[in-house]
Short mmCIF file of C-alpha atoms in Angstrom, two decimals:
data_model
loop_
_atom_site.label_atom_id
_atom_site.label_comp_id
_atom_site.label_asym_id
_atom_site.label_seq_id
_atom_site.Cartn_x
_atom_site.Cartn_y
_atom_site.Cartn_z
CA MET A 1 -67.26 92.08 -169.66
CA ALA A 2 -63.72 91.31 -168.35
CA ASP A 3 -63.05 95.34 -168.95
CA ARG A 4 -65.89 95.90 -166.68
CA GLU A 5 -64.47 93.93 -164.02
CA THR A 6 -60.80 95.36 -164.19
CA MET A 7 -62.29 98.63 -163.96
CA LYS A 8 -64.11 98.11 -160.36
CA PRO A 9 -62.55 100.44 -157.55
CA SER A 10 -60.18 98.62 -155.12
CA GLY A 11 -62.85 99.08 -152.41
CA LEU A 12 -65.40 96.97 -154.12
CA ARG A 13 -63.17 94.13 -154.83
CA ARG A 14 -62.38 93.93 -151.25
CA LYS A 15 -65.71 93.99 -150.79
CA ALA A 16 -66.38 91.12 -153.19
CA SER A 17 -63.73 88.73 -151.94
CA LEU A 18 -65.12 89.22 -148.24
CA ASN A 19 -68.55 88.01 -149.51
CA VAL A 20 -67.19 85.33 -151.06
CA SER A 21 -64.99 84.27 -147.81
CA PHE A 22 -68.63 84.86 -145.63
CA SER A 23 -70.41 82.41 -147.62
CA VAL A 24 -67.61 80.06 -147.42
CA LYS A 25 -67.58 80.07 -143.88
CA LYS A 26 -71.38 80.19 -143.60
CA GLN A 27 -71.40 76.94 -145.56
CA ARG A 28 -68.64 75.03 -143.18
CA ASP A 29 -70.75 76.39 -140.44
CA ARG A 30 -74.10 74.87 -141.49
CA ARG A 31 -72.32 71.70 -142.41
CA HIS A 32 -70.73 71.45 -138.85
CA LEU A 33 -73.98 72.16 -137.45
CA ARG A 34 -75.68 69.47 -139.30
CA ILE A 35 -73.00 66.97 -138.04
CA ALA A 36 -73.32 68.06 -134.83
CA LYS A 37 -76.87 67.10 -134.81
CA VAL A 38 -76.62 63.69 -136.22
CA LEU A 39 -73.78 63.16 -134.02
CA GLN A 40 -76.28 63.53 -130.97
CA LYS A 41 -78.80 61.25 -132.78
CA PRO A 42 -78.72 57.56 -130.92
CA VAL A 43 -77.19 55.56 -133.51
CA GLU A 44 -80.49 53.23 -134.79
CA GLU A 45 -82.56 56.78 -135.59
CA ARG A 46 -79.91 57.66 -138.04
CA SER A 47 -81.02 57.97 -141.50
CA PRO A 48 -78.77 56.68 -144.60
CA GLU A 49 -78.25 60.46 -145.68
CA ASP A 50 -76.71 61.03 -142.12
CA LEU A 51 -74.54 57.95 -142.29
CA GLU A 52 -73.62 59.40 -146.15
CA LEU A 53 -72.68 62.89 -144.19
CA LEU A 54 -70.37 61.36 -141.70
CA SER A 55 -68.81 59.17 -143.99
CA SER A 56 -67.96 61.87 -146.29
CA SER A 57 -66.84 64.07 -143.61
CA THR A 58 -64.54 62.31 -141.46
CA GLU A 59 -62.13 65.06 -140.39
CA ILE A 60 -64.98 67.55 -139.28
CA VAL A 61 -66.55 64.44 -137.15
CA LYS A 62 -63.65 63.91 -135.50
CA GLU A 63 -63.50 67.48 -134.40
CA ILE A 64 -66.73 67.84 -133.41
CA SER A 65 -66.79 64.64 -131.39
CA LEU A 66 -64.14 65.89 -129.39
CA LYS A 67 -65.91 68.64 -128.53
CA LEU A 68 -69.02 66.86 -127.39
CA GLU A 69 -66.71 64.77 -125.42
CA LYS A 70 -65.41 67.87 -123.61
CA ARG A 71 -68.85 69.52 -123.12
CA LYS A 72 -70.18 66.15 -121.55
CA LYS A 73 -67.12 66.58 -118.59
CA LEU A 74 -67.85 69.98 -118.07
CA LEU A 75 -71.56 68.89 -117.43
CA ALA A 76 -70.41 66.03 -115.13
CA ARG A 77 -68.10 67.55 -113.02
CA ALA A 78 -70.99 70.84 -112.44
CA GLU A 79 -73.24 68.09 -111.06
CA GLU A 80 -73.74 67.32 -107.70
CA PHE A 81 -72.93 63.72 -106.22
CA GLU A 82 -73.76 62.11 -102.89
CA ASP A 83 -71.93 58.84 -101.27
CA SER A 84 -74.03 56.24 -100.26
CA LEU A 85 -74.57 56.00 -96.54
CA SER A 86 -72.17 52.85 -96.14
CA VAL A 87 -69.49 54.57 -98.13
CA LEU A 88 -69.75 57.75 -96.20
CA GLN A 89 -69.27 56.46 -92.97
CA GLU A 90 -66.13 54.59 -94.19
CA LYS A 91 -64.71 57.60 -95.83
CA CYS A 92 -65.81 59.84 -92.67
CA TYR A 93 -63.88 57.02 -90.51
CA LYS A 94 -60.86 57.24 -92.57
CA LEU A 95 -60.87 60.96 -92.19
CA ALA A 96 -61.33 61.26 -88.15
CA SER A 97 -58.40 58.68 -87.96
CA ALA A 98 -56.38 61.59 -90.15
CA ILE A 99 -57.95 64.28 -88.06
CA LYS A 100 -56.76 62.47 -84.75
CA HIS A 101 -53.32 61.77 -86.04
CA SER A 102 -52.37 64.84 -87.49
CA GLN A 103 -49.84 67.35 -86.12
CA HIS A 104 -51.13 70.98 -87.80
CA LEU A 105 -54.59 70.77 -89.29
CA VAL A 106 -55.69 73.63 -91.54
CA ILE A 107 -58.99 73.46 -92.82
CA TYR A 108 -59.80 75.88 -96.02
CA SER A 109 -63.71 76.25 -96.09
CA GLY A 110 -65.76 77.25 -98.66
CA ALA A 111 -69.65 78.87 -99.55
CA GLY A 112 -70.51 75.16 -99.14
CA VAL A 113 -70.41 75.07 -95.13
CA SER A 114 -73.35 77.83 -95.11
CA THR A 115 -75.56 76.60 -97.61
CA ALA A 116 -77.57 74.97 -94.50
CA ALA A 117 -78.21 78.32 -93.23
CA SER A 118 -79.74 79.37 -96.46
CA ILE A 119 -76.93 81.17 -97.99
CA PRO A 120 -76.19 80.04 -101.50
CA ASP A 121 -73.49 79.01 -102.57
CA TYR A 122 -71.49 80.20 -105.73
CA ARG A 123 -71.08 77.46 -108.51
CA GLY A 124 -73.40 74.95 -107.03
CA SER A 125 -76.39 73.66 -109.39
CA ASN A 126 -78.20 76.96 -107.89
CA GLY A 127 -75.74 79.13 -107.05
CA ILE A 128 -74.71 82.48 -107.76
CA TRP A 129 -72.56 82.61 -110.61
CA THR A 130 -74.32 79.60 -111.98
CA ARG A 131 -77.72 81.59 -112.07
CA LEU A 132 -76.04 84.62 -113.52
CA GLN A 133 -74.78 82.55 -116.24
CA GLN A 134 -78.19 81.05 -117.19
CA GLY A 135 -79.48 84.90 -117.10
CA LYS A 136 -81.52 84.28 -113.91
CA ASP A 137 -81.91 86.45 -111.28
CA ILE A 138 -79.97 85.90 -108.00
CA GLY A 139 -82.79 86.81 -105.88
CA ASN A 140 -82.79 88.63 -102.44
CA HIS A 141 -80.82 86.74 -99.45
CA ASP A 142 -81.39 88.41 -95.91
CA LEU A 143 -78.69 87.44 -93.99
CA SER A 144 -79.59 88.89 -90.66
CA ALA A 145 -81.48 85.76 -89.84
CA ALA A 146 -78.32 83.09 -91.17
CA GLU A 147 -76.38 81.49 -87.98
CA PRO A 148 -73.70 79.33 -87.73
CA THR A 149 -74.50 75.70 -89.00
CA VAL A 150 -73.50 72.40 -87.25
CA ALA A 151 -70.20 72.21 -89.71
CA HIS A 152 -69.09 75.96 -88.48
CA MET A 153 -69.69 74.54 -84.77
CA ALA A 154 -67.69 71.35 -85.44
CA LEU A 155 -64.87 73.26 -86.39
CA TYR A 156 -64.92 75.13 -83.29
CA ALA A 157 -65.05 72.25 -81.08
CA LEU A 158 -62.13 70.77 -83.02
CA TYR A 159 -60.36 74.01 -82.62
CA ARG A 160 -61.00 74.17 -78.40
CA LYS A 161 -59.87 70.18 -78.49
CA GLY A 162 -56.65 71.54 -79.70
CA LEU A 163 -57.26 69.21 -83.04
CA LEU A 164 -57.63 72.25 -85.53
CA LYS A 165 -55.00 75.02 -85.61
CA TYR A 166 -56.08 77.20 -88.50
CA VAL A 167 -58.84 78.09 -90.58
CA VAL A 168 -58.88 79.82 -93.85
CA SER A 169 -62.17 80.90 -95.09
CA GLN A 170 -63.44 81.76 -98.57
CA ASN A 171 -66.62 83.03 -97.05
CA CYS A 172 -67.90 86.58 -96.50
CA ASP A 173 -70.77 85.81 -93.75
CA GLY A 174 -68.77 86.09 -90.68
CA LEU A 175 -70.09 82.89 -89.46
CA HIS A 176 -66.86 81.17 -88.56
CA LEU A 177 -66.06 84.44 -86.21
CA ARG A 178 -69.46 84.29 -84.74
CA SER A 179 -69.20 80.57 -84.05
CA GLY A 180 -66.36 81.20 -81.63
CA LEU A 181 -63.96 80.96 -83.69
CA PRO A 182 -60.84 83.60 -82.61
CA ARG A 183 -59.67 85.86 -85.27
CA LYS A 184 -56.00 84.83 -84.61
CA ALA A 185 -57.04 81.17 -86.17
CA LEU A 186 -58.97 82.72 -89.04
CA SER A 187 -58.33 84.51 -92.70
CA GLU A 188 -61.33 85.24 -94.23
CA VAL A 189 -59.45 85.70 -97.52
CA HIS A 190 -62.44 87.71 -99.11
CA GLY A 191 -63.83 89.60 -96.49
CA ASN A 192 -66.32 90.12 -93.93
CA MET A 193 -69.56 91.57 -94.70
CA ASN A 194 -69.90 92.73 -91.02
CA LEU A 195 -66.66 94.59 -90.73
CA GLU A 196 -65.49 98.19 -91.94
CA VAL A 197 -61.78 99.15 -91.63
CA CYS A 198 -60.17 102.29 -91.65
CA THR A 199 -56.96 102.18 -94.16
CA ASP A 200 -55.44 105.45 -92.57
CA CYS A 201 -55.41 104.29 -88.68
CA SER A 202 -55.69 100.43 -89.17
CA VAL A 203 -58.98 100.33 -87.15
CA GLN A 204 -61.41 97.48 -87.58
CA VAL A 205 -65.19 97.78 -86.68
CA TRP A 206 -67.41 95.19 -86.20
CA ARG A 207 -71.33 95.90 -87.06
CA SER A 208 -74.38 94.20 -86.54
CA PHE A 209 -75.33 94.55 -89.79
CA ASP A 210 -74.28 94.30 -93.35
CA VAL A 211 -72.01 97.47 -93.91
CA THR A 212 -71.91 96.53 -98.16
CA GLU A 213 -75.10 98.49 -98.79
CA HIS A 214 -73.25 101.21 -100.48
CA THR A 215 -70.24 99.60 -101.98
CA ALA A 216 -69.52 98.00 -104.65
CA ARG A 217 -66.43 96.28 -107.13
CA TYR A 218 -63.65 98.78 -107.09
CA ALA A 219 -66.04 101.05 -104.80
CA HIS A 220 -65.29 100.53 -100.88
CA LYS A 221 -66.81 103.21 -99.17
CA THR A 222 -69.41 102.69 -96.65
CA ALA A 223 -70.43 106.41 -95.99
CA ARG A 224 -69.35 106.14 -92.33
CA ARG A 225 -66.27 107.97 -90.93
CA CYS A 226 -63.90 106.81 -88.62
CA SER A 227 -64.29 107.72 -84.73
CA GLN A 228 -60.16 107.97 -84.19
CA CYS A 229 -59.35 110.10 -87.51
CA PHE A 230 -62.67 110.65 -88.85
CA HIS A 231 -61.89 109.53 -92.25
CA PRO A 232 -64.03 107.48 -94.44
CA LEU A 233 -64.44 103.67 -93.55
CA ARG A 234 -64.26 100.94 -95.95
CA ASP A 235 -65.98 97.44 -96.19
CA THR A 236 -63.30 94.31 -96.48
CA ILE A 237 -65.37 92.10 -99.50
CA VAL A 238 -62.82 91.17 -102.19
CA HIS A 239 -64.08 91.13 -105.54
CA PHE A 240 -63.09 89.54 -108.78
CA GLY A 241 -60.13 91.07 -110.05
CA GLU A 242 -59.57 92.75 -106.89
CA ARG A 243 -56.27 92.01 -104.65
CA GLY A 244 -57.10 91.71 -101.18
CA ASN A 245 -54.09 93.40 -98.87
CA LEU A 246 -56.12 94.29 -95.69
CA ALA A 247 -53.97 92.83 -92.82
CA TRP A 248 -57.57 92.32 -91.02
CA PRO A 249 -59.89 90.08 -91.81
CA ILE A 250 -57.81 88.85 -94.99
CA ASN A 251 -55.02 88.06 -92.97
CA TRP A 252 -52.76 86.41 -95.70
CA SER A 253 -49.62 86.17 -93.56
CA GLY A 254 -51.60 84.17 -91.08
CA ALA A 255 -52.76 81.71 -94.00
CA CYS A 256 -49.51 81.41 -95.60
CA GLN A 257 -47.67 80.73 -92.15
CA ALA A 258 -50.23 78.15 -91.29
CA ALA A 259 -49.91 76.42 -94.77
CA LYS A 260 -46.21 76.34 -94.44
CA GLN A 261 -46.83 74.32 -91.28
CA ALA A 262 -49.68 72.24 -91.80
CA ASP A 263 -49.37 68.39 -92.27
CA VAL A 264 -53.10 67.72 -93.05
CA ILE A 265 -55.17 70.19 -95.17
CA LEU A 266 -58.90 69.30 -95.25
CA CYS A 267 -61.17 71.12 -97.98
CA ILE A 268 -64.72 71.72 -96.89
CA GLY A 269 -67.54 72.96 -99.10
CA SER A 270 -65.42 74.56 -101.92
CA SER A 271 -64.75 74.03 -105.49
CA LEU A 272 -61.12 75.18 -105.11
CA LYS A 273 -61.66 77.15 -108.47
CA VAL A 274 -59.97 80.18 -106.65
CA LEU A 275 -57.75 78.79 -104.12
CA LYS A 276 -55.85 76.34 -106.64
CA LYS A 277 -54.36 79.57 -107.96
CA TYR A 278 -52.32 80.25 -104.91
CA PRO A 279 -49.57 77.39 -105.13
CA TRP A 280 -48.25 78.10 -101.49
CA LEU A 281 -51.29 77.28 -100.03
CA TRP A 282 -50.76 74.05 -100.91
CA GLY A 283 -46.83 73.25 -100.50
CA MET A 284 -46.07 73.12 -104.24
CA ASP A 285 -42.50 74.17 -103.24
CA LYS A 286 -41.92 70.97 -101.19
CA PRO A 287 -41.26 67.57 -102.61
CA ALA A 288 -44.20 65.72 -103.77
CA LYS A 289 -43.61 63.45 -100.48
CA LYS A 290 -43.58 66.23 -97.93
CA ARG A 291 -46.46 67.95 -98.86
CA PRO A 292 -49.60 67.75 -96.87
CA GLN A 293 -52.02 65.11 -96.87
CA LEU A 294 -54.87 66.27 -98.37
CA TYR A 295 -58.82 65.70 -98.03
CA ILE A 296 -61.58 67.10 -99.39
CA VAL A 297 -65.31 66.98 -99.10
CA ASN A 298 -67.72 68.62 -101.64
CA LEU A 299 -70.69 67.48 -103.60
CA GLN A 300 -69.12 68.58 -107.00
CA TRP A 301 -65.70 67.82 -108.60
CA THR A 302 -62.72 69.99 -107.97
CA PRO A 303 -59.40 70.65 -109.54
CA LYS A 304 -57.60 69.01 -106.83
CA ASP A 305 -59.39 65.79 -106.70
CA ASP A 306 -56.57 63.77 -108.31
CA GLN A 307 -54.22 65.02 -105.95
CA ALA A 308 -56.65 64.24 -102.97
CA SER A 309 -55.54 61.43 -100.48
CA LEU A 310 -59.63 60.97 -99.97
CA LYS A 311 -62.36 62.52 -101.73
CA ILE A 312 -65.97 62.71 -99.56
CA ASN A 313 -68.92 63.53 -101.89
CA GLY A 314 -71.33 64.78 -99.35
CA LYS A 315 -73.30 67.58 -97.06
CA CYS A 316 -70.42 69.56 -95.13
CA ASP A 317 -73.07 68.86 -92.16
CA ASP A 318 -73.65 65.36 -92.15
CA VAL A 319 -69.68 64.89 -92.95
CA MET A 320 -69.18 66.61 -89.94
CA LYS A 321 -71.55 64.63 -87.60
CA LEU A 322 -70.03 61.46 -88.38
CA VAL A 323 -66.25 62.62 -88.20
CA MET A 324 -67.46 64.20 -84.58
CA ARG A 325 -68.72 60.79 -83.60
CA TYR A 326 -66.03 58.61 -84.28
CA LEU A 327 -63.61 61.44 -82.35
CA ASN A 328 -66.17 61.11 -79.64
CA LEU A 329 -66.68 64.72 -79.41
CA ASP A 330 -69.31 66.87 -79.16
CA ILE A 331 -70.58 69.39 -81.16
CA PRO A 332 -71.74 72.32 -78.92
CA THR A 333 -75.53 73.81 -79.85
CA TYR A 334 -74.84 77.28 -81.23
CA ASP A 335 -76.15 80.34 -78.53
CA ARG A 336 -77.12 83.04 -79.42
CA LYS A 337 -76.02 84.58 -75.91
CA LEU A 338 -72.33 83.26 -76.61
CA ASP A 339 -72.46 84.83 -80.00
CA PRO A 340 -69.62 87.49 -79.71
CA ILE A 341 -70.87 89.70 -82.42
CA PHE A 342 -73.47 90.85 -79.95
CA THR A 343 -71.09 91.99 -77.33
CA HIS A 344 -68.20 93.32 -79.77
CA ALA A 345 -70.61 95.03 -82.14
CA THR A 346 -70.02 98.71 -82.44
CA GLU A 347 -73.27 100.58 -82.43
CA LEU A 348 -74.40 103.64 -84.87
CA HIS A 349 -74.53 107.10 -83.48
CA VAL A 350 -78.17 108.08 -83.63
CA LEU A 351 -76.67 110.95 -86.52
CA GLU A 352 -75.48 107.82 -88.40
CA GLU A 353 -78.68 105.64 -88.27
CA HIS A 354 -79.63 106.58 -91.80
CA THR A 355 -76.66 105.37 -93.31
CA ILE A 356 -78.32 102.10 -93.31
CA SER A 357 -81.53 100.47 -94.47
CA THR A 358 -80.92 96.76 -93.79
CA GLN A 359 -81.96 95.10 -91.06
CA MET A 360 -79.59 94.64 -88.20
CA LEU A 361 -78.87 91.55 -86.18
CA VAL A 362 -80.99 91.43 -83.08
CA SER A 363 -79.33 91.19 -79.69
CA PRO A 364 -80.72 88.24 -77.24
CA ASP A 365 -81.49 89.24 -73.56
CA ILE A 366 -78.00 88.48 -72.08
CA LYS A 367 -78.73 88.35 -68.38
CA LYS A 368 -76.21 89.37 -66.24
CA GLU A 369 -74.71 87.21 -63.71
CA ASP A 370 -76.04 87.70 -60.22
CA LYS A 371 -73.44 88.98 -58.31
CA SER A 372 -75.29 89.42 -55.02
CA SER A 373 -74.86 85.55 -54.12
CA PHE A 374 -70.95 85.88 -54.34
CA PRO A 375 -70.44 86.74 -50.68
CA LEU A 376 -73.10 84.34 -49.64
CA GLN A 377 -70.95 82.12 -51.50
CA PHE A 378 -67.68 82.79 -50.20
CA ASN A 379 -68.72 83.07 -46.16
CA ALA A 380 -70.36 79.72 -46.80
CA ILE A 381 -66.47 78.48 -47.43
CA ASN A 382 -64.90 79.19 -44.17
CA GLU A 383 -61.58 78.97 -43.11
CA GLN A 384 -61.30 75.27 -42.42
CA LYS A 385 -62.46 74.34 -45.92
CA ILE A 386 -59.81 76.80 -47.22
CA GLU A 387 -57.17 74.99 -44.93
CA LYS A 388 -58.14 71.66 -46.17
CA ILE A 389 -58.28 72.30 -49.93
CA VAL A 390 -54.63 73.90 -49.26
CA SER A 391 -53.28 70.85 -47.97
CA ASP A 392 -54.50 68.77 -50.53
CA ILE A 393 -53.09 70.88 -53.03
CA LYS A 394 -50.11 70.80 -51.29
CA LYS A 395 -50.19 66.90 -51.37
CA GLU A 396 -49.65 66.64 -55.34
CA ASN A 397 -46.47 67.16 -56.80
CA ASP A 398 -47.92 67.92 -60.01
CA ILE A 399 -50.83 70.19 -59.75
CA TRP A 400 -50.67 74.28 -60.37
CA ARG A 401 -53.48 76.39 -61.49
CA PRO A 402 -53.56 79.90 -62.91
CA PHE A 403 -55.09 82.53 -60.66
CA SER A 404 -54.66 85.47 -62.66
CA ASN A 405 -52.34 86.62 -65.57
CA GLU A 406 -50.07 87.99 -63.09
CA ILE A 407 -49.50 85.13 -60.73
CA ASN A 408 -49.29 81.78 -61.59
CA ILE A 409 -48.94 78.89 -58.65
CA LEU A 410 -46.14 76.83 -59.37
CA PRO A 411 -44.95 73.47 -57.43
CA LYS A 412 -41.53 73.41 -56.03
CA SER A 413 -40.58 70.85 -58.40
CA LEU A 414 -41.10 72.97 -61.19
CA SER A 415 -39.72 76.30 -60.05
CA ASN A 416 -36.38 75.63 -60.22
CA ASN A 417 -36.12 74.19 -63.80
CA ALA A 418 -36.05 76.76 -66.69
CA GLU A 419 -37.55 74.14 -69.41
CA ASN A 420 -39.96 73.01 -66.27
CA LYS A 421 -41.45 76.56 -66.58
CA ASP A 422 -42.03 76.61 -69.86
CA LEU A 423 -43.59 73.40 -69.89
CA ALA A 424 -45.67 74.71 -66.94
CA CYS A 425 -46.55 78.18 -68.77
CA GLN A 426 -47.55 76.26 -71.71
CA SER A 427 -50.00 73.85 -69.72
CA ILE A 428 -51.53 76.94 -67.94
CA GLU A 429 -52.43 78.35 -71.50
CA GLU A 430 -53.92 75.30 -72.53
CA ASN A 431 -56.25 74.75 -69.72
CA ARG A 432 -57.03 79.07 -69.71
CA GLY A 433 -60.30 77.78 -71.14
CA MET A 434 -62.05 77.24 -67.46
CA SER A 435 -63.45 80.07 -66.53
CA VAL A 436 -63.11 80.70 -62.74
CA ALA A 437 -64.90 84.11 -62.39
CA LEU A 438 -67.66 82.67 -60.04
CA PHE A 439 -65.06 81.47 -57.69
CA ASP A 440 -62.62 84.44 -58.09
CA ARG A 441 -62.84 85.48 -53.88
CA MET A 442 -62.24 81.84 -52.81
CA TYR A 443 -59.39 81.68 -55.12
CA GLN A 444 -57.91 84.81 -53.94
CA GLU A 445 -57.68 83.45 -50.64
CA ILE A 446 -56.27 79.77 -51.64
CA ALA A 447 -53.81 81.70 -53.68
CA MET A 448 -52.17 83.30 -50.86
CA LYS A 449 -51.71 80.55 -48.74
CA ILE A 450 -50.33 78.34 -51.18
CA LEU A 451 -47.89 81.03 -52.40
CA LYS A 452 -46.95 81.81 -49.03
CA GLU A 453 -46.44 78.31 -47.57
CA THR A 454 -45.01 76.36 -50.98
CA ASN A 455 -42.81 79.41 -52.25
CA SER A 456 -42.22 82.09 -49.80
CA GLU A 457 -39.01 82.84 -50.94
CA TYR A 458 -40.90 83.79 -54.50
CA TYR A 459 -43.27 85.51 -52.48
CA ASN A 460 -41.29 87.57 -50.77
CA LYS A 461 -38.77 88.50 -53.90
CA CYS A 462 -41.81 89.69 -56.06
CA TYR A 463 -44.10 90.76 -53.58
CA GLU A 464 -43.21 93.18 -50.88
CA GLU A 465 -46.48 94.29 -50.03
CA PRO A 466 -49.22 92.18 -49.30
CA LEU A 467 -50.48 90.16 -52.47
CA ASP A 468 -52.79 91.74 -54.79
CA LEU A 469 -54.96 89.17 -56.71
CA SER A 470 -57.55 91.62 -58.11
CA LYS A 471 -59.24 91.19 -61.23
CA PRO A 472 -56.38 92.05 -63.76
CA LYS A 473 -57.14 94.84 -66.58
CA VAL A 474 -59.17 93.21 -69.12
CA GLU A 475 -59.49 94.49 -72.86
CA CYS A 476 -62.65 92.48 -73.38
CA GLU A 477 -65.25 91.41 -70.45
CA PHE A 478 -66.76 88.64 -72.96
CA CYS A 479 -63.58 87.25 -73.96
CA TYR A 480 -62.41 87.28 -70.06
CA ARG A 481 -65.41 85.72 -68.74
CA HIS A 482 -65.54 82.59 -71.59
CA TYR A 483 -61.80 82.46 -72.97
CA SER A 484 -60.20 83.68 -69.51
CA SER A 485 -58.03 86.01 -71.87
CA THR A 486 -57.55 89.65 -70.69
CA VAL A 487 -56.76 90.75 -74.63
CA CYS A 488 -59.71 90.52 -76.95
CA TYR A 489 -60.08 87.44 -79.23
CA PHE A 490 -62.34 89.38 -81.86
CA TYR A 491 -62.48 92.80 -82.61
CA VAL A 492 -62.67 95.65 -79.67
CA LYS A 493 -65.90 97.50 -79.25
CA ARG A 494 -65.33 100.82 -80.16
CA GLU A 495 -66.40 104.39 -78.69
CA ILE A 496 -69.41 105.98 -80.43
CA LYS A 497 -67.94 109.20 -81.75
CA LEU A 498 -68.47 111.78 -84.25
CA ALA A 499 -66.49 114.26 -85.84
CA PRO A 500 -66.21 117.44 -84.41
CA THR A 501 -67.23 119.36 -87.12
CA GLY A 502 -68.51 118.57 -90.57
CA PRO A 503 -71.60 116.04 -90.99
CA PRO A 504 -71.51 112.43 -89.67
CA CYS A 505 -71.02 110.78 -92.60
CA TYR A 506 -70.00 111.08 -96.52
CA CYS A 507 -73.41 110.72 -97.64
CA CYS A 508 -74.30 114.04 -96.21
CA ASP A 509 -71.15 115.65 -97.42
CA SER A 510 -72.19 118.99 -99.28
CA ASP A 511 -70.22 119.78 -102.57
CA ASP A 512 -69.88 123.48 -100.62
CA GLU A 513 -66.23 122.65 -98.91
CA THR A 514 -66.83 126.02 -96.84
CA VAL A 515 -69.95 125.00 -95.33
CA ASP A 516 -68.83 123.06 -92.26
CA GLN A 517 -72.38 122.36 -90.05
CA PRO A 518 -73.51 119.47 -88.44
CA ALA A 519 -76.44 117.61 -89.67
CA GLY A 520 -79.60 118.84 -88.98
CA PRO A 521 -83.11 116.87 -88.00
CA ALA A 522 -84.15 117.05 -91.73
CA GLU A 523 -81.02 115.64 -93.34
CA ILE A 524 -81.28 112.84 -90.44
CA ASP A 525 -84.63 111.64 -91.93
CA LYS A 526 -83.34 111.38 -95.33
CA LYS A 527 -82.47 107.57 -96.56
CA VAL A 528 -79.43 107.06 -98.68
CA THR A 529 -80.41 105.63 -102.23
CA ILE A 530 -79.45 101.54 -102.49
CA THR A 531 -77.36 101.24 -105.41
CA ASN A 532 -76.90 97.16 -104.86
CA PRO A 533 -77.96 95.59 -101.59
CA GLY A 534 -76.04 92.75 -100.67
CA TRP A 535 -72.38 91.50 -101.53
CA PHE A 536 -73.86 88.83 -103.97
CA GLY A 537 -73.29 89.47 -107.68
CA LYS A 538 -71.52 93.12 -107.00
CA GLY A 539 -69.34 94.33 -109.75
CA TYR A 540 -71.77 92.91 -112.67
CA LYS A 541 -74.70 94.84 -111.92
CA LYS A 542 -74.88 98.24 -110.90
CA ARG A 543 -71.97 100.83 -110.17
CA PHE A 544 -69.58 98.95 -112.22
CA LYS A 545 -66.30 100.55 -112.59
CA LYS A 546 -63.39 99.72 -114.78
CA LYS A 547 -60.06 99.20 -113.42
CA ARG A 548 -57.53 101.65 -114.10
#
């Protein structure tokens, strides 16, 4: 018998030893499983056999107990918790005080800001990643009906009042931009679903629909061409495993610069599981005492809770309502007529309409100002009234007002001092938000008289010919009318132009490169097959490509 064992081939002996190790592992796993089930029972329900099993396996009991405690902590962190009303009011008062006394407030916003707009978050109890981990369907979400929430409009009001300096958003819905927050004060570090860009000529095209219909992880072409260089346009979404390097809308340089200057950071509606990986956003290179104060508003646990000066467990809209009340500031109501996307979005050419099947945002009926009443209003202000206004202004020593981008009326007390000029220009910039479009003609007459009578030397030196206070050249009528700025605060509306040769889009490109004909009526009616509509869960379903 022993001779037979020694005569076994080496392969069989190896398999026999593996079977023995497998059987030992199975027995150990069964024992671990039995002990885990016993530990999960209440103490009073444990049988004498269970107690004997636990007493005979003390090391295994310690190991499993640690694992169960860790699992409980993880489950507790995923639970959403709301502070009571009295606690919430007390915390919001402290947050309002911190905002009021801050010198450079920066806000990091997450998906929780947009949940009130029927856009699901990611790691919440019913979030996108939570449902994917549970094997559930994420559903279809129509974002065309989403509008800026109370929290979005509150942040916009804080920016207009000068209390908020910068917003770093992790959302792709573009609602911060639509609330009126200019792009120079915003970094959308995960992209904007309404924006497509050309990486060849650095052109940004703002659309009134979701441009990610045909894109996916590592596949970002939107099937349309750039109107400048006719190269392919791409979306701006940054998926997991990708690195966002676009200047706009990601704008990492602006986010880093704002983080360096921040003395107060407010994280609102974010789990911070992504932003925690960027130490330069938290001033970790500074001494602990010189780091910005951190305030967090979120329903769940975040990895920065232990470093925060204050943690508020509450919904973003409820918290911002209380904070704005303590600051004595009104939250503006969202108005579709003031939504910049409707005046800045570049429309599709007729031959490009087949590249989308998603619903476009419906533009409101924006009534243009009736300019026929301007002459009547101007004639009603006679010469005597203008003289009275001029004399009243001349009596004041500290009054000045911008009448255009090219001329600023300064009192004599400030006109000779360089430092005072800078101070005056700074005050002018702060007051630039007041629109003067309705009274342009009246102000032209007043400005001419004030400049001639209060600073004639400056007038004669700079303007040998009669002073021309006509409307300056503006890049965007909307921004000039509502922000009194000749420069566009958002993304300039582009010219609708097709390539001189070839099909209007890349989805109609023929495999035969010699054929170079414009698309015909039959091709226009064709619909492109939707690979994975929407940007939720991209890279986890269809068109998944491995990174090279």
